Short mmCIF file of C-alpha atoms and ligand atoms in Angstrom, two decimals:
data_model
loop_
_atom_site.label_atom_id
_atom_site.label_comp_id
_atom_site.label_asym_id
_atom_site.label_seq_id
_atom_site.Cartn_x
_atom_site.Cartn_y
_atom_site.Cartn_z
CA MET A 1 -27.35 21.85 3.33
CA GLU A 2 -25.60 24.24 1.29
CA SER A 3 -25.12 24.22 -2.42
CA LYS A 4 -22.55 25.80 -4.57
CA LEU A 5 -21.96 25.81 -8.52
CA PHE A 6 -18.14 25.49 -8.96
CA PHE A 7 -17.10 25.89 -13.02
CA GLY A 8 -12.91 24.04 -13.61
CA ASP A 9 -11.28 20.41 -13.41
CA ALA A 10 -13.05 17.58 -11.14
CA THR A 11 -9.95 15.90 -10.47
CA ALA A 12 -7.91 19.04 -9.55
CA PHE A 13 -10.72 20.10 -6.49
CA ALA A 14 -10.32 19.19 -2.97
CA ALA A 15 -13.29 17.09 -1.21
CA PRO A 16 -13.95 14.69 1.54
CA ALA A 17 -15.28 12.86 -1.70
CA LEU A 18 -15.98 13.55 -5.24
CA THR A 19 -19.23 12.00 -7.14
CA VAL A 20 -18.83 9.94 -10.79
CA PHE A 21 -21.93 9.35 -12.15
CA ALA A 22 -21.86 5.77 -13.64
CA ALA A 23 -24.66 3.63 -16.67
CA ASP A 24 -24.24 0.75 -18.08
CA THR A 25 -24.04 0.88 -21.32
CA GLN A 26 -24.43 -3.01 -22.27
CA THR A 27 -27.04 -3.94 -24.57
CA ASP A 28 -27.84 -7.19 -25.40
CA LYS A 29 -30.00 -8.35 -22.35
CA ASN A 30 -28.28 -11.12 -22.00
CA ALA A 31 -24.82 -10.00 -21.83
CA ASP A 32 -22.81 -9.36 -17.98
CA PRO A 33 -23.41 -5.52 -17.27
CA GLN A 34 -20.55 -2.20 -19.29
CA PRO A 35 -20.35 0.49 -17.07
CA ALA A 36 -19.04 3.75 -18.23
CA LEU A 37 -18.31 6.77 -15.92
CA LEU A 38 -20.15 9.80 -17.50
CA ASN A 39 -16.99 11.50 -17.60
CA ALA A 40 -13.87 12.28 -19.74
CA SER A 41 -10.72 11.96 -16.96
CA THR A 42 -8.59 9.64 -17.83
CA PHE A 43 -6.94 10.33 -14.34
CA ILE A 44 -10.59 8.58 -12.99
CA ALA A 45 -10.74 6.73 -15.70
CA THR A 46 -7.63 4.99 -14.03
CA THR A 47 -8.70 5.23 -11.38
CA ALA A 48 -11.77 3.01 -10.98
CA HIS A 49 -10.71 0.74 -14.44
CA THR A 50 -10.04 -2.09 -11.80
CA LEU A 51 -13.32 -1.35 -10.19
CA LEU A 52 -14.91 -1.42 -13.52
CA ALA A 53 -13.10 -4.69 -15.07
CA SER A 54 -14.50 -6.93 -12.24
CA GLY A 55 -18.37 -7.18 -12.78
CA GLU A 56 -18.85 -6.12 -9.42
CA PHE A 57 -20.06 -2.84 -9.90
CA LYS A 58 -23.39 -3.12 -12.02
CA ALA A 59 -23.59 1.19 -12.08
CA SER A 60 -27.46 0.36 -11.81
CA LEU A 61 -29.68 2.87 -10.33
CA GLY A 62 -29.24 3.74 -6.56
CA GLU A 63 -25.67 1.51 -7.01
CA VAL A 64 -22.42 3.15 -4.85
CA ALA A 65 -19.13 2.56 -4.94
CA VAL A 66 -16.73 4.28 -3.03
CA LEU A 67 -12.76 4.34 -3.93
CA HIS A 68 -10.38 5.41 -1.32
CA ALA A 69 -7.32 8.10 -2.19
CA PRO A 70 -7.69 7.26 -4.92
CA ALA A 71 -4.67 8.04 -7.54
CA GLY A 72 -4.49 11.38 -9.45
CA ILE A 73 -7.06 13.20 -8.02
CA LYS A 74 -7.85 15.53 -5.01
CA ALA A 75 -10.83 14.43 -3.04
CA GLU A 76 -9.67 11.65 0.02
CA ARG A 77 -12.76 9.50 -2.07
CA LEU A 78 -14.29 8.74 -5.28
CA LEU A 79 -17.84 7.68 -4.85
CA ILE A 80 -18.81 6.59 -7.68
CA VAL A 81 -23.12 6.37 -8.21
CA GLY A 82 -24.80 4.47 -10.79
CA ILE A 83 -27.94 5.44 -13.07
CA GLY A 84 -28.95 2.10 -14.49
CA LYS A 85 -28.83 2.08 -18.39
CA ALA A 86 -27.40 3.94 -20.31
CA LYS A 87 -30.52 3.92 -22.51
CA ASP A 88 -32.40 5.20 -19.08
CA LEU A 89 -29.85 8.19 -18.73
CA THR A 90 -32.90 11.16 -18.32
CA ALA A 91 -32.29 14.63 -16.73
CA ASP A 92 -34.46 12.37 -13.55
CA ALA A 93 -32.13 9.43 -13.46
CA LEU A 94 -29.76 11.43 -12.87
CA ARG A 95 -31.81 14.23 -9.38
CA ARG A 96 -32.20 10.53 -8.23
CA ALA A 97 -28.36 9.62 -7.95
CA ALA A 98 -27.87 12.21 -7.20
CA GLY A 99 -29.68 12.48 -4.11
CA VAL A 100 -28.36 8.67 -3.87
CA ALA A 101 -24.74 9.92 -3.48
CA VAL A 102 -26.11 12.69 -0.98
CA ARG A 103 -27.98 9.84 1.58
CA SER A 104 -24.61 8.06 1.60
CA ALA A 105 -21.90 10.70 2.38
CA LYS A 106 -24.19 11.42 5.11
CA ALA A 107 -24.75 7.45 6.36
CA ARG A 108 -20.81 8.23 6.55
CA GLY A 109 -20.50 11.11 8.04
CA ILE A 110 -19.10 12.89 4.82
CA ARG A 111 -20.23 16.47 5.44
CA ASP A 112 -19.33 17.71 2.31
CA LEU A 113 -19.58 16.76 -1.50
CA ALA A 114 -18.20 17.03 -4.66
CA ILE A 115 -20.27 15.97 -7.59
CA ALA A 116 -18.60 15.43 -11.22
CA PHE A 117 -21.93 16.95 -13.53
CA PRO A 118 -21.63 14.58 -15.69
CA GLU A 119 -20.11 14.32 -18.76
CA THR A 120 -21.91 11.72 -21.82
CA ALA A 121 -19.75 11.84 -24.84
CA SER A 122 -18.92 7.68 -24.14
CA LEU A 123 -22.66 7.59 -24.48
CA THR A 124 -22.81 8.44 -28.55
CA GLN A 125 -25.22 6.32 -29.26
CA GLN A 126 -27.69 5.82 -26.42
CA SER A 127 -30.95 8.76 -25.50
CA GLY A 128 -28.92 9.96 -22.50
CA ALA A 129 -25.85 11.55 -24.79
CA SER A 130 -28.21 14.53 -25.83
CA LEU A 131 -29.19 15.53 -22.27
CA ASP A 132 -29.88 19.66 -21.23
CA SER A 133 -27.74 21.13 -19.20
CA THR A 134 -29.83 23.35 -18.19
CA LEU A 135 -32.70 20.62 -16.05
CA THR A 136 -29.14 18.32 -15.67
CA ALA A 137 -27.54 21.27 -13.07
CA ARG A 138 -31.25 21.59 -12.21
CA ALA A 139 -32.74 18.11 -11.48
CA ILE A 140 -29.17 16.73 -9.70
CA ILE A 141 -29.52 20.18 -7.55
CA GLU A 142 -32.56 19.17 -6.34
CA GLY A 143 -32.54 16.00 -6.45
CA ALA A 144 -29.13 16.29 -4.32
CA GLU A 145 -30.68 18.73 -1.64
CA ILE A 146 -34.63 17.45 -1.69
CA GLY A 147 -32.50 13.07 -0.21
CA GLU A 148 -30.16 14.85 2.16
CA PRO A 149 -33.10 16.20 4.88
CA ASP A 150 -33.59 12.84 7.64
CA TRP A 151 -37.56 13.92 8.95
CA ASP A 152 -35.75 13.43 12.56
CA THR A 153 -36.76 16.55 13.85
CA TYR A 154 -38.04 15.25 16.83
CA ARG A 155 -36.08 12.55 17.87
CA SER A 156 -33.96 13.10 20.56
CA ASP A 157 -31.07 10.19 18.90
CA ARG A 158 -30.95 12.61 16.44
CA LYS A 159 -27.75 12.55 14.65
CA GLY A 160 -27.28 15.43 13.11
CA ARG A 161 -25.08 14.06 10.32
CA ALA A 162 -26.20 16.70 7.73
CA VAL A 163 -23.54 16.71 4.35
CA GLU A 164 -23.35 20.73 5.11
CA SER A 165 -22.10 21.67 1.90
CA LEU A 166 -22.01 20.13 -1.40
CA THR A 167 -20.48 21.77 -4.46
CA LEU A 168 -21.45 21.06 -8.53
CA ILE A 169 -17.83 20.70 -11.02
CA ALA A 170 -18.84 21.40 -13.68
CA PRO A 171 -17.21 23.14 -17.12
CA GLU A 172 -16.76 26.34 -18.57
CA SER A 173 -18.61 26.20 -22.03
CA GLN A 174 -22.21 25.80 -20.70
CA ARG A 175 -21.68 27.68 -18.18
CA ALA A 176 -24.39 30.50 -18.56
CA ASN A 177 -27.38 27.74 -19.36
CA ILE A 178 -25.65 25.51 -15.91
CA GLN A 179 -25.98 28.44 -13.89
CA ARG A 180 -29.11 28.89 -15.00
CA GLY A 181 -29.78 24.95 -13.92
CA PHE A 182 -28.76 25.53 -10.72
CA ASP A 183 -30.54 28.99 -9.90
CA GLU A 184 -34.30 27.36 -10.68
CA GLY A 185 -32.88 23.70 -9.01
CA ARG A 186 -31.72 25.76 -5.57
CA THR A 187 -35.02 27.96 -5.93
CA VAL A 188 -37.07 24.57 -6.53
CA ALA A 189 -36.09 22.79 -3.82
CA ALA A 190 -35.99 24.86 -0.91
CA ALA A 191 -39.78 25.19 -1.58
CA GLN A 192 -39.86 21.22 -1.56
CA ASN A 193 -38.50 21.09 0.91
CA PHE A 194 -40.29 24.32 2.94
CA ALA A 195 -43.91 21.77 1.68
CA ARG A 196 -42.66 19.15 3.45
CA ALA A 197 -41.28 20.34 6.75
CA LEU A 198 -44.72 21.37 6.53
CA VAL A 199 -46.73 18.34 6.08
CA ASN A 200 -44.19 16.97 8.52
CA GLU A 201 -45.86 18.90 11.59
CA PRO A 202 -47.27 17.46 13.44
CA GLY A 203 -51.41 17.54 14.01
CA ASN A 204 -51.19 19.28 17.78
CA VAL A 205 -47.79 22.20 16.90
CA LEU A 206 -49.75 22.91 13.16
CA THR A 207 -53.35 23.76 13.64
CA PRO A 208 -54.88 25.40 10.94
CA THR A 209 -53.76 28.99 12.70
CA GLU A 210 -49.68 27.85 12.91
CA LEU A 211 -50.57 26.54 9.23
CA GLY A 212 -51.58 30.35 9.01
CA LYS A 213 -48.22 31.94 10.53
CA ARG A 214 -46.49 30.55 8.35
CA ALA A 215 -47.77 30.79 4.98
CA LYS A 216 -48.19 35.20 6.61
CA ALA A 217 -44.28 34.41 7.28
CA MET A 218 -43.30 32.90 3.91
CA CYS A 219 -44.63 35.22 1.94
CA ASP A 220 -43.24 38.37 4.42
CA ASP A 221 -40.08 37.12 3.42
CA SER A 222 -40.91 36.55 0.39
CA GLY A 223 -42.28 39.99 -0.75
CA LEU A 224 -46.31 38.18 -1.29
CA GLN A 225 -48.88 39.68 0.11
CA CYS A 226 -50.62 37.46 2.44
CA GLU A 227 -54.09 38.00 4.02
CA VAL A 228 -55.21 34.98 7.33
CA TYR A 229 -58.71 34.80 7.62
CA SER A 230 -60.74 32.47 10.63
CA SER A 231 -64.66 32.25 11.33
CA ASP A 232 -65.91 35.03 11.03
CA LYS A 233 -65.02 35.18 7.09
CA ILE A 234 -65.94 31.99 6.25
CA GLN A 235 -69.10 32.73 7.37
CA GLU A 236 -69.19 36.51 6.43
CA LEU A 237 -68.88 34.99 2.61
CA LYS A 238 -70.79 32.13 2.74
CA MET A 239 -68.74 29.44 2.96
CA GLY A 240 -71.27 26.61 3.83
CA ALA A 241 -69.36 24.13 2.89
CA PHE A 242 -65.55 25.22 4.71
CA TRP A 243 -67.62 25.40 7.80
CA ALA A 244 -69.30 22.88 8.11
CA VAL A 245 -66.08 21.10 8.55
CA ALA A 246 -64.67 23.64 9.83
CA LYS A 247 -67.35 24.14 13.02
CA GLY A 248 -66.88 20.42 14.98
CA SER A 249 -63.55 21.99 16.49
CA ALA A 250 -62.25 24.24 18.95
CA GLU A 251 -59.52 24.58 16.65
CA PRO A 252 -60.04 27.96 14.75
CA PRO A 253 -60.31 27.03 10.51
CA ALA A 254 -57.54 29.59 8.15
CA LEU A 255 -58.80 31.07 4.77
CA ILE A 256 -54.93 31.72 3.69
CA VAL A 257 -54.89 33.88 0.41
CA MET A 258 -51.23 34.52 -0.61
CA THR A 259 -51.36 36.82 -3.83
CA TYR A 260 -47.48 37.30 -6.23
CA ASP A 261 -47.75 40.03 -9.01
CA PRO A 262 -45.38 40.06 -11.40
CA PRO A 263 -42.92 42.77 -12.33
CA THR A 264 -44.68 43.98 -14.71
CA ALA A 265 -48.24 44.54 -14.41
CA PRO A 266 -50.15 42.13 -17.23
CA ALA A 267 -52.84 43.02 -19.51
CA LYS A 268 -56.29 43.85 -18.22
CA ASP A 269 -56.79 39.55 -20.58
CA ALA A 270 -53.78 38.09 -19.26
CA PRO A 271 -54.11 34.78 -17.03
CA VAL A 272 -55.40 34.98 -13.67
CA LEU A 273 -54.21 31.72 -11.90
CA GLY A 274 -55.67 30.34 -8.95
CA LEU A 275 -53.59 27.21 -6.30
CA VAL A 276 -55.77 25.93 -3.89
CA GLY A 277 -55.02 23.31 -1.61
CA LYS A 278 -57.14 21.35 1.13
CA GLY A 279 -55.03 21.88 4.50
CA ILE A 280 -57.02 19.56 6.85
CA THR A 281 -54.12 19.74 9.96
CA PHE A 282 -56.18 16.51 11.20
CA ASP A 283 -58.37 14.47 9.93
CA THR A 284 -60.97 12.66 12.48
CA GLY A 285 -62.81 11.84 9.74
CA GLY A 286 -65.32 12.94 11.85
CA ILE A 287 -69.28 11.71 13.10
CA SER A 288 -67.88 9.18 10.56
CA ILE A 289 -65.36 8.57 11.92
CA LYS A 290 -61.95 6.60 11.06
CA PRO A 291 -60.75 3.97 12.15
CA ALA A 292 -57.82 4.01 14.73
CA ASP A 293 -55.82 1.96 12.65
CA GLY A 294 -52.96 3.93 10.85
CA MET A 295 -55.44 7.46 11.39
CA GLU A 296 -51.98 9.06 13.02
CA LYS A 297 -51.59 8.93 9.37
CA MET A 298 -54.26 11.39 8.76
CA LYS A 299 -51.86 14.97 10.11
CA TYR A 300 -50.66 15.32 6.78
CA ASP A 301 -54.48 15.60 5.26
CA MET A 302 -52.72 19.93 4.06
CA ALA A 303 -49.60 18.37 1.45
CA GLY A 304 -51.84 19.98 -0.43
CA ALA A 305 -51.98 22.99 1.40
CA ALA A 306 -48.50 22.23 1.40
CA ALA A 307 -48.11 22.23 -1.78
CA MET A 308 -49.67 25.00 -2.84
CA ILE A 309 -47.52 27.39 0.05
CA GLY A 310 -43.93 25.47 -1.54
CA ALA A 311 -44.47 26.64 -4.40
CA MET A 312 -45.62 30.45 -3.91
CA HIS A 313 -42.47 30.00 -2.15
CA ALA A 314 -41.44 29.52 -5.39
CA ILE A 315 -42.77 31.41 -7.04
CA ALA A 316 -42.14 34.63 -5.66
CA ARG A 317 -38.14 34.28 -6.72
CA LEU A 318 -38.77 32.45 -10.02
CA LYS A 319 -41.13 35.58 -10.51
CA PRO A 320 -43.28 34.29 -13.21
CA ALA A 321 -44.54 36.86 -16.28
CA VAL A 322 -48.15 36.07 -14.81
CA LYS A 323 -50.02 36.51 -11.63
CA VAL A 324 -51.14 34.32 -9.12
CA ILE A 325 -52.88 33.72 -6.47
CA SER A 326 -53.27 30.89 -4.08
CA ILE A 327 -56.29 29.81 -1.48
CA ILE A 328 -55.89 27.54 1.60
CA CYS A 329 -59.01 26.26 3.13
CA SER A 330 -57.67 25.21 6.52
CA ALA A 331 -59.24 23.15 8.93
CA GLU A 332 -59.69 20.26 11.61
CA ASN A 333 -61.49 17.27 11.01
CA MET A 334 -63.21 16.02 14.36
CA PRO A 335 -66.70 14.90 15.87
CA ASP A 336 -67.97 17.38 19.02
CA GLY A 337 -71.29 18.35 19.75
CA ARG A 338 -70.94 20.90 17.45
CA ALA A 339 -69.86 18.89 14.92
CA TYR A 340 -71.48 18.89 11.22
CA LYS A 341 -73.58 15.46 10.25
CA PRO A 342 -73.85 12.91 8.29
CA GLY A 343 -77.44 13.56 7.07
CA ASP A 344 -76.88 17.21 7.29
CA ILE A 345 -77.89 19.63 4.37
CA VAL A 346 -74.77 22.44 3.74
CA THR A 347 -75.45 25.65 0.70
CA ALA A 348 -71.98 25.95 -0.01
CA MET A 349 -70.74 29.98 -1.49
CA SER A 350 -71.29 29.16 -4.96
CA GLY A 351 -75.52 28.31 -3.89
CA THR A 352 -75.48 24.30 -4.72
CA THR A 353 -76.53 21.99 -1.62
CA ILE A 354 -74.79 19.42 -0.85
CA GLU A 355 -76.24 16.11 0.89
CA VAL A 356 -73.10 15.46 3.78
CA VAL A 357 -73.55 11.80 3.02
CA ASN A 358 -70.45 10.87 4.75
CA THR A 359 -68.39 13.74 7.26
CA ASP A 360 -65.15 12.25 5.97
CA ALA A 361 -65.34 13.29 2.36
CA GLU A 362 -64.16 16.34 3.81
CA GLY A 363 -62.06 17.46 1.69
CA ARG A 364 -64.09 18.48 -1.39
CA LEU A 365 -65.89 20.40 0.66
CA VAL A 366 -63.70 23.27 2.11
CA LEU A 367 -61.78 22.75 -1.47
CA ALA A 368 -65.88 23.59 -2.87
CA ASP A 369 -66.21 26.68 -0.99
CA GLY A 370 -61.49 27.62 -2.21
CA LEU A 371 -62.05 27.46 -5.91
CA HIS A 372 -65.17 29.35 -5.75
CA TYR A 373 -64.47 31.61 -3.89
CA ALA A 374 -60.46 31.54 -5.95
CA LYS A 375 -63.05 32.95 -9.12
CA THR A 376 -64.60 35.29 -7.28
CA LEU A 377 -61.46 36.60 -6.87
CA GLY A 378 -61.24 37.29 -10.48
CA CYS A 379 -58.74 33.46 -11.42
CA THR A 380 -58.88 32.79 -14.89
CA HIS A 381 -57.50 28.90 -14.95
CA LEU A 382 -57.74 27.06 -11.66
CA ILE A 383 -54.95 24.28 -10.10
CA ASN A 384 -55.73 22.27 -6.74
CA ALA A 385 -53.73 19.76 -4.62
CA ALA A 386 -55.09 17.55 -2.69
CA THR A 387 -54.99 13.80 -0.21
CA LEU A 388 -58.28 13.50 -1.07
CA THR A 389 -59.66 10.37 -1.57
CA GLY A 390 -57.49 6.88 -0.69
CA ALA A 391 -59.95 5.79 -3.70
CA ILE A 392 -56.52 7.47 -5.74
CA SER A 393 -54.32 4.32 -4.04
CA ILE A 394 -56.33 1.89 -5.24
CA ALA A 395 -56.36 2.83 -8.70
CA LEU A 396 -52.76 4.14 -9.11
CA GLY A 397 -50.51 2.30 -6.31
CA SER A 398 -48.36 5.14 -4.49
CA LEU A 399 -46.02 5.67 -8.08
CA ASN A 400 -48.67 8.49 -10.29
CA PHE A 401 -50.70 10.89 -8.51
CA GLY A 402 -54.28 11.74 -10.08
CA VAL A 403 -54.91 14.52 -11.85
CA PHE A 404 -58.48 15.16 -12.83
CA SER A 405 -58.99 18.13 -15.62
CA ASN A 406 -62.07 19.91 -17.17
CA ASP A 407 -59.92 21.30 -19.82
CA ASP A 408 -57.68 18.87 -22.58
CA ALA A 409 -55.53 22.52 -22.84
CA THR A 410 -54.78 23.33 -19.57
CA CYS A 411 -54.60 18.89 -18.05
CA GLU A 412 -51.99 19.19 -21.36
CA ARG A 413 -50.07 22.39 -19.81
CA PHE A 414 -49.58 20.19 -16.48
CA MET A 415 -48.02 17.07 -18.12
CA ASP A 416 -45.86 18.58 -20.86
CA GLY A 417 -44.70 19.90 -16.76
CA LEU A 418 -43.59 16.85 -15.82
CA ALA A 419 -40.86 16.31 -18.38
CA VAL A 420 -39.30 19.27 -17.06
CA SER A 421 -40.94 18.23 -13.24
CA GLY A 422 -39.49 14.14 -13.66
CA GLU A 423 -42.79 13.77 -11.40
CA LYS A 424 -44.87 11.51 -12.58
CA ALA A 425 -49.11 11.94 -13.00
CA TRP A 426 -52.54 9.33 -14.50
CA ARG A 427 -54.87 11.10 -16.17
CA MET A 428 -57.57 9.77 -14.14
CA PRO A 429 -61.20 10.67 -16.42
CA CYS A 430 -63.23 13.58 -14.57
CA THR A 431 -65.84 13.30 -18.42
CA ASP A 432 -70.08 15.09 -17.05
CA ASP A 433 -71.31 10.37 -17.35
CA TYR A 434 -69.98 10.72 -14.58
CA ARG A 435 -72.26 12.80 -12.36
CA ASP A 436 -74.58 10.25 -11.40
CA HIS A 437 -72.25 9.13 -9.37
CA ILE A 438 -72.67 12.32 -6.93
CA LYS A 439 -77.06 12.89 -7.69
CA SER A 440 -78.78 12.95 -4.27
CA GLU A 441 -82.33 12.36 -4.08
CA ILE A 442 -82.45 15.17 -1.79
CA ALA A 443 -80.33 18.18 -2.76
CA ASP A 444 -78.17 19.32 -5.56
CA ILE A 445 -75.47 17.25 -4.87
CA MET A 446 -73.40 14.70 -2.23
CA ASN A 447 -70.73 14.51 -0.86
CA THR A 448 -69.63 10.72 -1.91
CA GLY A 449 -70.18 8.40 -4.65
CA LYS A 450 -73.05 6.12 -4.70
CA ASN A 451 -70.56 3.27 -4.09
CA ARG A 452 -66.71 3.13 -3.52
CA TYR A 453 -66.19 1.92 -7.32
CA GLY A 454 -65.04 5.07 -8.39
CA GLY A 455 -64.40 6.69 -5.36
CA ALA A 456 -61.33 8.99 -7.29
CA THR A 457 -63.43 10.32 -9.53
CA SER A 458 -67.03 11.52 -7.76
CA GLY A 459 -64.40 13.10 -5.08
CA ALA A 460 -63.40 14.79 -8.55
CA MET A 461 -66.29 15.45 -10.10
CA PHE A 462 -67.81 17.40 -6.49
CA LEU A 463 -64.81 19.25 -7.24
CA LYS A 464 -66.39 19.89 -10.67
CA GLU A 465 -69.56 21.05 -9.65
CA PHE A 466 -67.78 23.92 -8.35
CA VAL A 467 -65.77 25.31 -12.09
CA GLY A 468 -68.02 25.92 -14.00
CA ASP A 469 -66.38 26.57 -16.75
CA THR A 470 -63.23 27.78 -16.08
CA PRO A 471 -60.86 25.42 -16.98
CA TRP A 472 -59.19 23.53 -14.36
CA VAL A 473 -56.89 20.67 -13.05
CA HIS A 474 -56.64 19.39 -9.39
CA LEU A 475 -54.47 16.71 -8.00
CA ASP A 476 -55.34 13.86 -6.31
CA ILE A 477 -52.02 13.53 -4.00
CA ALA A 478 -52.93 11.48 -1.18
CA ASN A 479 -51.31 8.27 -2.92
CA MET A 480 -47.74 9.84 -2.76
CA ALA A 481 -47.69 12.88 0.50
CA TRP A 482 -46.13 10.71 1.99
CA ASN A 483 -43.22 8.19 1.67
CA GLU A 484 -43.99 4.96 3.22
CA THR A 485 -41.17 2.67 1.63
CA PRO A 486 -37.56 4.60 2.33
CA LYS A 487 -35.60 4.80 -1.84
CA PRO A 488 -31.74 4.98 -1.85
CA TRP A 489 -32.82 8.35 -2.19
CA LEU A 490 -36.08 9.57 -0.62
CA PRO A 491 -36.46 9.26 2.64
CA TYR A 492 -39.63 7.65 4.74
CA GLY A 493 -41.63 10.94 4.98
CA PRO A 494 -43.03 13.76 3.98
CA SER A 495 -42.54 13.90 0.00
CA GLY A 496 -42.95 17.24 -1.35
CA ILE A 497 -45.53 15.71 -4.46
CA ALA A 498 -46.41 18.38 -7.02
CA VAL A 499 -44.98 21.26 -5.15
CA ARG A 500 -42.28 21.06 -8.71
CA SER A 501 -44.74 20.23 -12.01
CA ILE A 502 -47.65 23.16 -9.80
CA ILE A 503 -44.71 25.59 -10.46
CA GLU A 504 -44.47 24.16 -13.73
CA TRP A 505 -48.02 24.55 -14.98
CA VAL A 506 -47.07 28.47 -13.68
CA ARG A 507 -44.09 29.17 -15.53
CA SER A 508 -45.92 27.71 -18.67
CA PHE A 509 -48.24 30.26 -18.31
CA ALA A 510 -45.56 33.37 -18.88
CA ALA A 511 -43.40 31.32 -21.73
N1 BES B 1 -58.33 12.46 4.25
C1 BES B 1 -58.94 11.39 3.38
C2 BES B 1 -58.35 11.00 1.81
C3 BES B 1 -57.10 9.69 2.70
C4 BES B 1 -56.60 9.18 2.57
C5 BES B 1 -55.77 10.55 2.00
C6 BES B 1 -55.60 7.71 2.32
C7 BES B 1 -54.27 10.35 3.13
C8 BES B 1 -54.38 9.43 2.39
C9 BES B 1 -60.39 12.06 2.76
O1 BES B 1 -61.01 12.87 3.64
C10 BES B 1 -61.21 10.74 3.11
O2 BES B 1 -61.50 10.59 3.82
N2 BES B 1 -61.72 10.57 2.27
C11 BES B 1 -62.90 8.80 1.63
C12 BES B 1 -64.15 10.32 0.81
C13 BES B 1 -64.74 8.70 1.05
C14 BES B 1 -65.90 8.24 2.59
C15 BES B 1 -65.97 9.52 0.59
C16 BES B 1 -61.54 8.34 1.80
O3 BES B 1 -60.77 8.08 0.89
O4 BES B 1 -62.64 7.09 1.38
ZN1 ZN B 2 -61.04 12.67 5.54
ZN1 ZN B 3 -58.98 14.37 4.47
#
């Protein structure tokens, strides 16, 4: 889909459909909904009047009404899209509503869609009146671009019913701010969709080698440096934990290093950010093999890596004034004659010895070496993303991903960015009193907790061993990387979760 920005009058814009958002302004819980259009045009108000007065349309989030041949408007249809309660009108509600608009246009075979920039003058007394125009423009473009794709690339019966173009029609008065938000939104959404496309690929197509090729091609395209190493380098660097996982597969592993240098050389003591991703292109569990039921989903065990590659895609274009190095540890976790086994003791690059209790806890092993390596490359602040534990789903369901950190200030930067990214995350404990979980009798640490309880924190505590004093944030996205239940604004499949928030975290260092 190609997104365009047009400054002018929405009613005079010729298109198969024009989207106008609507909010429910009713504040009395016991009274009927009171939908109001987020648009000041009297033509649009007159056309929609009968529908809105009928009580049929409640303006709830995800609700759509279509009026054909609307009087006084150049577009062939008026698509009225609910955003929910006016008091809940946030940029994120608009992000979702824009996704709803695109997905419902797609289902109707509409290939060109216009969206009228929301006007909130009618909502003066309510919270939406203070929407920031840059963030609003950005959220609408992101929602639309993220809502558009269906992950049916491999289906012979795919409909090919893409919405080909989207035009955001905005008022002149906020031109510069809206233009900025629009440009950022396109960049960020492209990055998220890039990550999703990687996650969508099956394990037989996207091997570690192929992931390396795609990362390299993206970097060449984006003006980033990229080095892709394999078995020799991993052994040469003494990455014993990463290698233990990798050696059980006929597919060679990939250690991918992507570097972004800001346009102006930063000061000597300026931060260097390390973005580390878990890139297990398929996780069978290894010798501690997983049950067959649902194992096919383990192709998305590289979603952390995809999130980082996606973030680098955007960073190359947004050009923040901070150096960023991304390290991807990619391997396939397989049972094999040469595979690592429960009971094995491996030595990580840091020198820490690890008792392998369960070969299915492989993500923390590859990340242990990735995080340590990032420090040796000069990273002063670390963030990693990983589909690390099933336990994070038990703890948080699938509405918030997990955030763990050893440093409040660095973690707060991340949490602050959520207001811009519109993603939801919850900080989980990762304090030293949990270190008992990973204590081993015969090595420095073991790769599982003592029992299933607090499993997501056990995983985080393991990673924490390898970051030392370096401020670090760990994102456990296992519960959100794959969208199982389609939503009106988001299809089934890869979500691209965390890409937007990682980008904001990086930008916070440049501000
Ligand atoms: N890749 C899995 C975690 C996962 C589970 C991702 C569900 C996405 C959806 C990870 O490698 C794993 O298997 N973790 C184990 C750890 C355990 C053996 C300590 C788990 O969560 O069961
Ligand atoms: Zn596993
Ligand atoms: Zn895994």
